[in-house]
Short mmCIF file of C-alpha atoms in Angstrom, two decimals:
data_model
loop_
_atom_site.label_atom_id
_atom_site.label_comp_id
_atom_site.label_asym_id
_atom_site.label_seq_id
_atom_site.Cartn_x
_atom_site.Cartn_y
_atom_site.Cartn_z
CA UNK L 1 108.69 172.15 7.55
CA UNK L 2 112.05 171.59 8.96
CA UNK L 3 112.90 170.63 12.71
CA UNK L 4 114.58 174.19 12.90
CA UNK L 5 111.71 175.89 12.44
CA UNK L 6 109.29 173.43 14.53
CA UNK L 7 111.86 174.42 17.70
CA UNK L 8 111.71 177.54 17.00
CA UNK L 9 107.88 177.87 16.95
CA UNK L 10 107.89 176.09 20.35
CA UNK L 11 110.23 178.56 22.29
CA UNK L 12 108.39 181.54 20.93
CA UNK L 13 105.40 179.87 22.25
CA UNK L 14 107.50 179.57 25.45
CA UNK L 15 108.56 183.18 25.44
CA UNK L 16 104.66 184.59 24.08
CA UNK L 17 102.15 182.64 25.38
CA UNK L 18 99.56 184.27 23.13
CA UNK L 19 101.17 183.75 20.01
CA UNK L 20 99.03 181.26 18.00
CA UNK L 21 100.76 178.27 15.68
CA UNK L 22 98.89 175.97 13.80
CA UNK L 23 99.68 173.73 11.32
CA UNK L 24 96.87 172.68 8.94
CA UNK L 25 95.96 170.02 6.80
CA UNK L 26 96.79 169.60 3.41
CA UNK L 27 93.99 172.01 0.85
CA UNK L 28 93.55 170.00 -2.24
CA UNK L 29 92.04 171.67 -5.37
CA UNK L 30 92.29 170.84 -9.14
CA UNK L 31 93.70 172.74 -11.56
CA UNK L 32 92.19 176.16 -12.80
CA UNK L 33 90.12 176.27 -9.01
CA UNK L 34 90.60 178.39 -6.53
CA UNK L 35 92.39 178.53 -3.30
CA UNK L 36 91.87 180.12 0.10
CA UNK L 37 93.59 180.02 2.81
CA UNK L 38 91.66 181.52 6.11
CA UNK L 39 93.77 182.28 9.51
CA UNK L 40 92.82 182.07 12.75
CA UNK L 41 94.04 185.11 14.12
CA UNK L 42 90.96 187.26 15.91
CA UNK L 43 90.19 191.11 15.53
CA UNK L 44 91.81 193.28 13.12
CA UNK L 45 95.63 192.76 11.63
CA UNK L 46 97.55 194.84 11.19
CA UNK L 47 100.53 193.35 9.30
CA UNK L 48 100.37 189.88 8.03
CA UNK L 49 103.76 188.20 5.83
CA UNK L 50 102.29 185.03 3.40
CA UNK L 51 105.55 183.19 2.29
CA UNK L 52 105.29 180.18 -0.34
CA UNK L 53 108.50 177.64 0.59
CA UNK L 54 109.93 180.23 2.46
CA UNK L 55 109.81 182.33 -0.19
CA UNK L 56 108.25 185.89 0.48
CA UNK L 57 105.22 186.42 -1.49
CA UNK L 58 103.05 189.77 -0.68
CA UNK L 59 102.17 191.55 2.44
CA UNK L 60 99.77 193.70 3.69
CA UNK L 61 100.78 196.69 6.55
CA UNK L 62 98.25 199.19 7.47
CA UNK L 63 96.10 198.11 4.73
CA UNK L 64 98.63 198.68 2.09
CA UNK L 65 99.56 195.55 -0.16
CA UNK L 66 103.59 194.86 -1.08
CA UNK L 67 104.36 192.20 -3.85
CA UNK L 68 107.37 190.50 -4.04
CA UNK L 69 106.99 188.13 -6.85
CA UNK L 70 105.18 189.34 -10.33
CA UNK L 71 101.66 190.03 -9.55
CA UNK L 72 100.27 188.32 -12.85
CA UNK L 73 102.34 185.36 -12.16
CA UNK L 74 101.51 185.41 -8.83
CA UNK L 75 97.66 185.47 -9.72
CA UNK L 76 97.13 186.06 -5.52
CA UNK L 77 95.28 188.88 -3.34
CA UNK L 78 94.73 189.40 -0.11
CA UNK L 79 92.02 190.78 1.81
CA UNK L 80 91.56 192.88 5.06
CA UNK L 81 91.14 189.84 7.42
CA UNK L 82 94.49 188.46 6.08
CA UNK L 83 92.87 185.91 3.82
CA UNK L 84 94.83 184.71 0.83
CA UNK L 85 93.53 183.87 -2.43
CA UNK L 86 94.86 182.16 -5.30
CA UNK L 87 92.98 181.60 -9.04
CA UNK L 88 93.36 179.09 -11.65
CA UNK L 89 96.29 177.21 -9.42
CA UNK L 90 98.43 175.08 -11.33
CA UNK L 91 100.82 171.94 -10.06
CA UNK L 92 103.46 174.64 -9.57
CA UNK L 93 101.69 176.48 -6.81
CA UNK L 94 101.61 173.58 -4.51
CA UNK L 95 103.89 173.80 -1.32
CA UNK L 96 103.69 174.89 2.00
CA UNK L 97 101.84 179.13 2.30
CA UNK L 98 102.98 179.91 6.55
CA UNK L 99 100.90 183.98 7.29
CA UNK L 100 102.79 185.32 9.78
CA UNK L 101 100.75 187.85 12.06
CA UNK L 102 102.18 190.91 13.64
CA UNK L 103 100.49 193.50 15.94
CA UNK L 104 101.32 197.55 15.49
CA UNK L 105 104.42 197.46 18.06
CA UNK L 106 105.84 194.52 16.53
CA UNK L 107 104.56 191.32 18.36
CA UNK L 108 103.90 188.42 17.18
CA UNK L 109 100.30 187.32 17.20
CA UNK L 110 99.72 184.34 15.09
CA UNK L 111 100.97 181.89 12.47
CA UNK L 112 100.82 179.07 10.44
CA UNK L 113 101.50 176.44 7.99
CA UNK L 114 99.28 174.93 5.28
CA UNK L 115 100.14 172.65 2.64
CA UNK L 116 98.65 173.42 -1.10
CA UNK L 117 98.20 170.30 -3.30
CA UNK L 118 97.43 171.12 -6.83
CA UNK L 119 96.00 167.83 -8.77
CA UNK L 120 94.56 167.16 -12.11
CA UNK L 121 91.26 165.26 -12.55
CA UNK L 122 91.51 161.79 -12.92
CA UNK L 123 91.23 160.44 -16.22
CA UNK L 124 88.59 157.93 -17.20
CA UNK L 125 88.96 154.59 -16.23
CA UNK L 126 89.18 151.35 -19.09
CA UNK L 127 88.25 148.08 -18.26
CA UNK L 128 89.85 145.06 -19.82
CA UNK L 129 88.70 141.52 -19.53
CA UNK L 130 90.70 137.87 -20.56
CA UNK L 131 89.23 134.56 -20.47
CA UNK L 132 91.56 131.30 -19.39
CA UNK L 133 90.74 128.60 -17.31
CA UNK L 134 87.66 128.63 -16.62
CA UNK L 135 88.20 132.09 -15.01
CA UNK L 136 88.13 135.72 -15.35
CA UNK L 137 91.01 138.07 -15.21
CA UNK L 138 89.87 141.91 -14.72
CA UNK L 139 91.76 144.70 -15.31
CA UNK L 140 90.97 148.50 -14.79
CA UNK L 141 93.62 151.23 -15.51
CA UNK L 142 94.44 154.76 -16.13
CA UNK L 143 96.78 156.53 -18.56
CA UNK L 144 99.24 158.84 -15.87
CA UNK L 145 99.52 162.35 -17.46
CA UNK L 146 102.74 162.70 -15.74
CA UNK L 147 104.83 159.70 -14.21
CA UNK L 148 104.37 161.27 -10.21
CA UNK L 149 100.39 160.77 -10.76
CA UNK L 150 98.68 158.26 -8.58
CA UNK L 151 95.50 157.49 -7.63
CA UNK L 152 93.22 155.37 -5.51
CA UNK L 153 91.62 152.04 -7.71
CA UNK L 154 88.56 150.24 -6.37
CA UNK L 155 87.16 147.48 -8.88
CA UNK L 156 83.66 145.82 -7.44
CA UNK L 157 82.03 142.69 -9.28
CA UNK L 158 78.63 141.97 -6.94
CA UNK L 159 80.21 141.06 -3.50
CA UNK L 160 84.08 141.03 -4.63
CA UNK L 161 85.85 143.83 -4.01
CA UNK L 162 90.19 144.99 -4.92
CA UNK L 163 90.87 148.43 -3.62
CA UNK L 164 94.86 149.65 -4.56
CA UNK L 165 95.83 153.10 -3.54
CA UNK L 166 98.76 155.19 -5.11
CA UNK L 167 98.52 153.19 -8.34
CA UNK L 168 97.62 153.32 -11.97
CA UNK L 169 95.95 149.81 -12.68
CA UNK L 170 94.05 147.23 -10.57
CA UNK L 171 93.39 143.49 -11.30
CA UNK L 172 90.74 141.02 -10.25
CA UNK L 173 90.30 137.49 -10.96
CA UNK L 174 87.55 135.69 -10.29
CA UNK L 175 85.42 132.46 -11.75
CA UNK L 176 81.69 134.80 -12.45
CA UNK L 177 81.23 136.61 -15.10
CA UNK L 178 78.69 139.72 -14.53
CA UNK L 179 78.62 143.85 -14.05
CA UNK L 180 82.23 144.87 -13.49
CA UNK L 181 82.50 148.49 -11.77
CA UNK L 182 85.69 149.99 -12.15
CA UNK L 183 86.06 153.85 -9.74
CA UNK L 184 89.55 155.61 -9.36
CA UNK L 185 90.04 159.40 -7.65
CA UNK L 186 92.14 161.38 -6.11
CA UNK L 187 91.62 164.31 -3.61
CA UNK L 188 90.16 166.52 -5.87
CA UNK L 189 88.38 164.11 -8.60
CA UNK L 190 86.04 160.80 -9.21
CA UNK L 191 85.03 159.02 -12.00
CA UNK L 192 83.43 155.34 -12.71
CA UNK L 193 83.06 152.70 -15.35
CA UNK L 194 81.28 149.77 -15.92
CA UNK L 195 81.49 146.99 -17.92
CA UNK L 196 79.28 143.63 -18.48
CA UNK L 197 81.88 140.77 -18.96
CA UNK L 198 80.59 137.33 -19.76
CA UNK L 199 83.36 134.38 -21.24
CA UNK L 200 82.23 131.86 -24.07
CA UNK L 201 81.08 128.73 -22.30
CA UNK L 202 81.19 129.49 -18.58
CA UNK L 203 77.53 131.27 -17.22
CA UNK L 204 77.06 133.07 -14.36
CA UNK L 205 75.01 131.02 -11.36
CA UNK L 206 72.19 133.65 -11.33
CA UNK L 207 72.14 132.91 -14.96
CA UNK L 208 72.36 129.22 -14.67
CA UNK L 209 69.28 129.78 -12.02
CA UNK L 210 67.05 132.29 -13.97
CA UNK L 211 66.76 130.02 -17.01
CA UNK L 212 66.94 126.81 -15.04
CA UNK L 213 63.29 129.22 -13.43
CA UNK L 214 62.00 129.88 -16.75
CA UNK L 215 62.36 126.45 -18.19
CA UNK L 216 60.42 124.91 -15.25
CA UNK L 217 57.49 127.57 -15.39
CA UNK L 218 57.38 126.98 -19.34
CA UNK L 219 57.00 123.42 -18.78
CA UNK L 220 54.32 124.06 -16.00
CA UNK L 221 52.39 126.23 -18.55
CA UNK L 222 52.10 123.75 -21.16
CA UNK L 223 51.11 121.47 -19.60
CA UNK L 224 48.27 123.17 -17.94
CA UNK L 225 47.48 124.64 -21.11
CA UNK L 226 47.37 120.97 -22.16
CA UNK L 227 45.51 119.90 -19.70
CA UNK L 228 42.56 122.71 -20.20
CA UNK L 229 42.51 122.30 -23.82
CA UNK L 230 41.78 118.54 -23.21
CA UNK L 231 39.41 119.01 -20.66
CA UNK L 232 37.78 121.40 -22.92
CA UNK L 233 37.59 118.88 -25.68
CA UNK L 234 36.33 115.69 -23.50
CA UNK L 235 33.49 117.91 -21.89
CA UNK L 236 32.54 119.19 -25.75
CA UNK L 237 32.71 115.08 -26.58
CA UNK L 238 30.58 114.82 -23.73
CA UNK L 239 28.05 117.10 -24.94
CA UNK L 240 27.68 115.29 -28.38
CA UNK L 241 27.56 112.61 -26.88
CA UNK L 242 24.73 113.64 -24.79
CA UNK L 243 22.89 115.26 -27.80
CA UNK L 244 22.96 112.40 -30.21
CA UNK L 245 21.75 110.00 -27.33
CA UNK L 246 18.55 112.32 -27.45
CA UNK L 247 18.02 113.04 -30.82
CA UNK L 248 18.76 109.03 -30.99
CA UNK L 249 16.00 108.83 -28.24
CA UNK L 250 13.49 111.26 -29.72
CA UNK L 251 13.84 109.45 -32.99
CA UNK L 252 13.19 105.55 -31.05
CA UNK L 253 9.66 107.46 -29.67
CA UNK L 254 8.73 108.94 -32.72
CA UNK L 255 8.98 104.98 -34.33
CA UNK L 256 7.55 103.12 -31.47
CA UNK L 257 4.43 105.89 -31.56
CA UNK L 258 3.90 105.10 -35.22
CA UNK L 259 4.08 101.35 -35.20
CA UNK L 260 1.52 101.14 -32.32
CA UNK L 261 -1.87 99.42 -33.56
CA UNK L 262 -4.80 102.06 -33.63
CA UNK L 263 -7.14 101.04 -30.59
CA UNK L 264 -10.86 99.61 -31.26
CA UNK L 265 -13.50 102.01 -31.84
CA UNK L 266 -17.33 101.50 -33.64
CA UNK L 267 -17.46 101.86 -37.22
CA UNK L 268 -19.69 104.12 -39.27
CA UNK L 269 -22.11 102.58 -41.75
CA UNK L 270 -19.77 103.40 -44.76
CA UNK L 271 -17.01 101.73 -43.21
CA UNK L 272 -18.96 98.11 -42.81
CA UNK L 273 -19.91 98.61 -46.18
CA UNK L 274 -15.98 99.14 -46.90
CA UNK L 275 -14.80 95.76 -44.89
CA UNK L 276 -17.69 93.68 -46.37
CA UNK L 277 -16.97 94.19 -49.93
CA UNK L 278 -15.02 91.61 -51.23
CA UNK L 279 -11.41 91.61 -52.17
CA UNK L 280 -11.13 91.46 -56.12
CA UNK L 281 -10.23 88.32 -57.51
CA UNK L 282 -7.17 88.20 -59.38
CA UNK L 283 -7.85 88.09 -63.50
CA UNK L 284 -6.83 85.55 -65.49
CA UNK L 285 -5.27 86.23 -68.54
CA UNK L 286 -7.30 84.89 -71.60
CA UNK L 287 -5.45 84.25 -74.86
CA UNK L 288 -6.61 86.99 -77.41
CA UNK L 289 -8.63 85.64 -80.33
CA UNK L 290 -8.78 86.76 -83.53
CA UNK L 291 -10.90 89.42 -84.53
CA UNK L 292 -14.12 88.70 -86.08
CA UNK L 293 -15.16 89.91 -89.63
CA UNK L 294 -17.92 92.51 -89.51
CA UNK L 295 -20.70 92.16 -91.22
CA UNK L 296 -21.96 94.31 -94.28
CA UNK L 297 -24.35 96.56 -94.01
CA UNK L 298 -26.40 97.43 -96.43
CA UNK L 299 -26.75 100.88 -98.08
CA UNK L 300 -30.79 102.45 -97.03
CA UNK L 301 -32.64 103.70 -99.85
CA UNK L 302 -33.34 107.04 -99.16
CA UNK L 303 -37.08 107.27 -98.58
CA UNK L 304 -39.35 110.14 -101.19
CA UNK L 305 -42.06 111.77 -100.67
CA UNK L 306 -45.23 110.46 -101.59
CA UNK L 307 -47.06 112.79 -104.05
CA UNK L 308 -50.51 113.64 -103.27
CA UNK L 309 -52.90 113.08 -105.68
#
């Protein structure tokens, strides 16, 4: 809006005190959304004037709708209250829409200004990583569909943080590796990446620290595993120990209970008998003679019977 018209706003609001004049904030939508654009004016209207750039582009007397641009190109409508609509906006229907307001005799009731900005979602991030010096160079970017694209870069790594607006690309350096975050948008669009970066011999302190931790509890665990196993094994020793000291024991009794001498008592009759008997005498071997001839005996006559007379 030009300084002309901004002076001339301000002496019709010094001539017509109830005229209202507004200029509103930008309306950002995407492409192939919808716009609306509401006025403020109260009550019924009666003829309202939407102009694109100072360009006419419809209006609406009494109810009745005029075009003056192509209505398929112009993909607008209006409704009774004066409320503009536009569907599936492209870049080329951003600018400044000022509604003019009119009463039946003529006055001027109302108007305004509002700025259409027609943006394309933002593409998806990339995150790039390079190693040198012992430290970390980050990079997040977006391809630009057009050159006149820009967008708002914010790249996080735990605590560290690089925000760049109206800008493509975004760099960080730092001497951590970790969980990279890259998020870029614009007005009407948001999108994120993430990305685990970690450089050939340098490790992050939190990984230094966890298995610096898990060493140490490692080590703790053996050696009370260790410690029970041996523990275990002396109090088993123990027990052997323990039971071959009685079975040693019971075996000492049992001996000592045999070799004790039987204790006195009387003796029976047979028993005397037994103890006074004397011990045999060992024999002396005699040299063997030689065997005597036998004698011959003499063949009996076999005795007859006497006859009887």
């Amino acid at each position: 809006m030009n300084f002309r018209r901004i002076f001339l706003v301000k002496c019709l609001l010094l001539l017509f005190p109830s005229v209202k004049w507004s200029n509103a904030n930008g309306i950002y939508r995407a492409v192939n959304e919808s716009a609306l654009f509401n006025i403020t004016a109260a009550g019924n209207v009666y003829d309202v004037r939407w102009l694109r750039d100072s360009k006419k582009l419809l209006q609406m007397k009494d109810k009745k709708i005029k075009y003056y641009v192509n209505k398929n190109q112009c993909r607008c409508k209006i409704f009774l209250n004066g409320t503009l609509q536009i569907e599936q906006v492209m870049k080329e229907d951003s600018g400044n829409y000022t509604v003019t307001v009119y009463q039946q005799d003529g006055k001027l009731t109302a108007e305004e200004v509002m700025n259409l900005v027609v943006q394309e979602p933002v593409p998806q991030p990339i995150i790039s990583a390079e190693c040198m010096n012992k430290t970390i160079s980050v990079k997040c970017e977006v391809k630009q569909k057009t050159k006149d694209e820009t967008f708002i870069i914010e790249l996080i790594q735990d605590k560290s943080k690089k925000i760049r607006k109206n800008a493509t690309k975004v760099e960080l350096h730092t001497r951590y590796s970790g969980t990279f975050r890259c998020v870029v948008q614009n007005q009407v669009s948001k999108k994120m990446a993430e990305k685990v970066i970690t450089c050939s011999g340098h490790l992050d302190v939190y990984l230094i620290l966890s298995i610096a931790g898990g060493a140490i509890f490692f080590v703790i665990f053996m050696i009370l595993l260790i410690y029970c196993i041996r523990k275990k094994k002396a109090e088993r020793l123990e027990d052997d120990d323990e039971e071959r000291m009685m079975q040693a024991r019971q075996v000492d009794s049992e001996m000592v209970v045999r070799e004790l001498p039987q204790p006195p008592c009387n003796p029976t009759p047979k028993q005397l008998r037994v103890q006074q008997r004397p011990l045999p005498q060992p024999q002396v071997q005699q040299q063997a003679l030689p065997p005597r001839p036998r004698p011959r005996t003499q063949q009996r006559t076999p005795n007859h019977p006497r006859e009887r007379p």
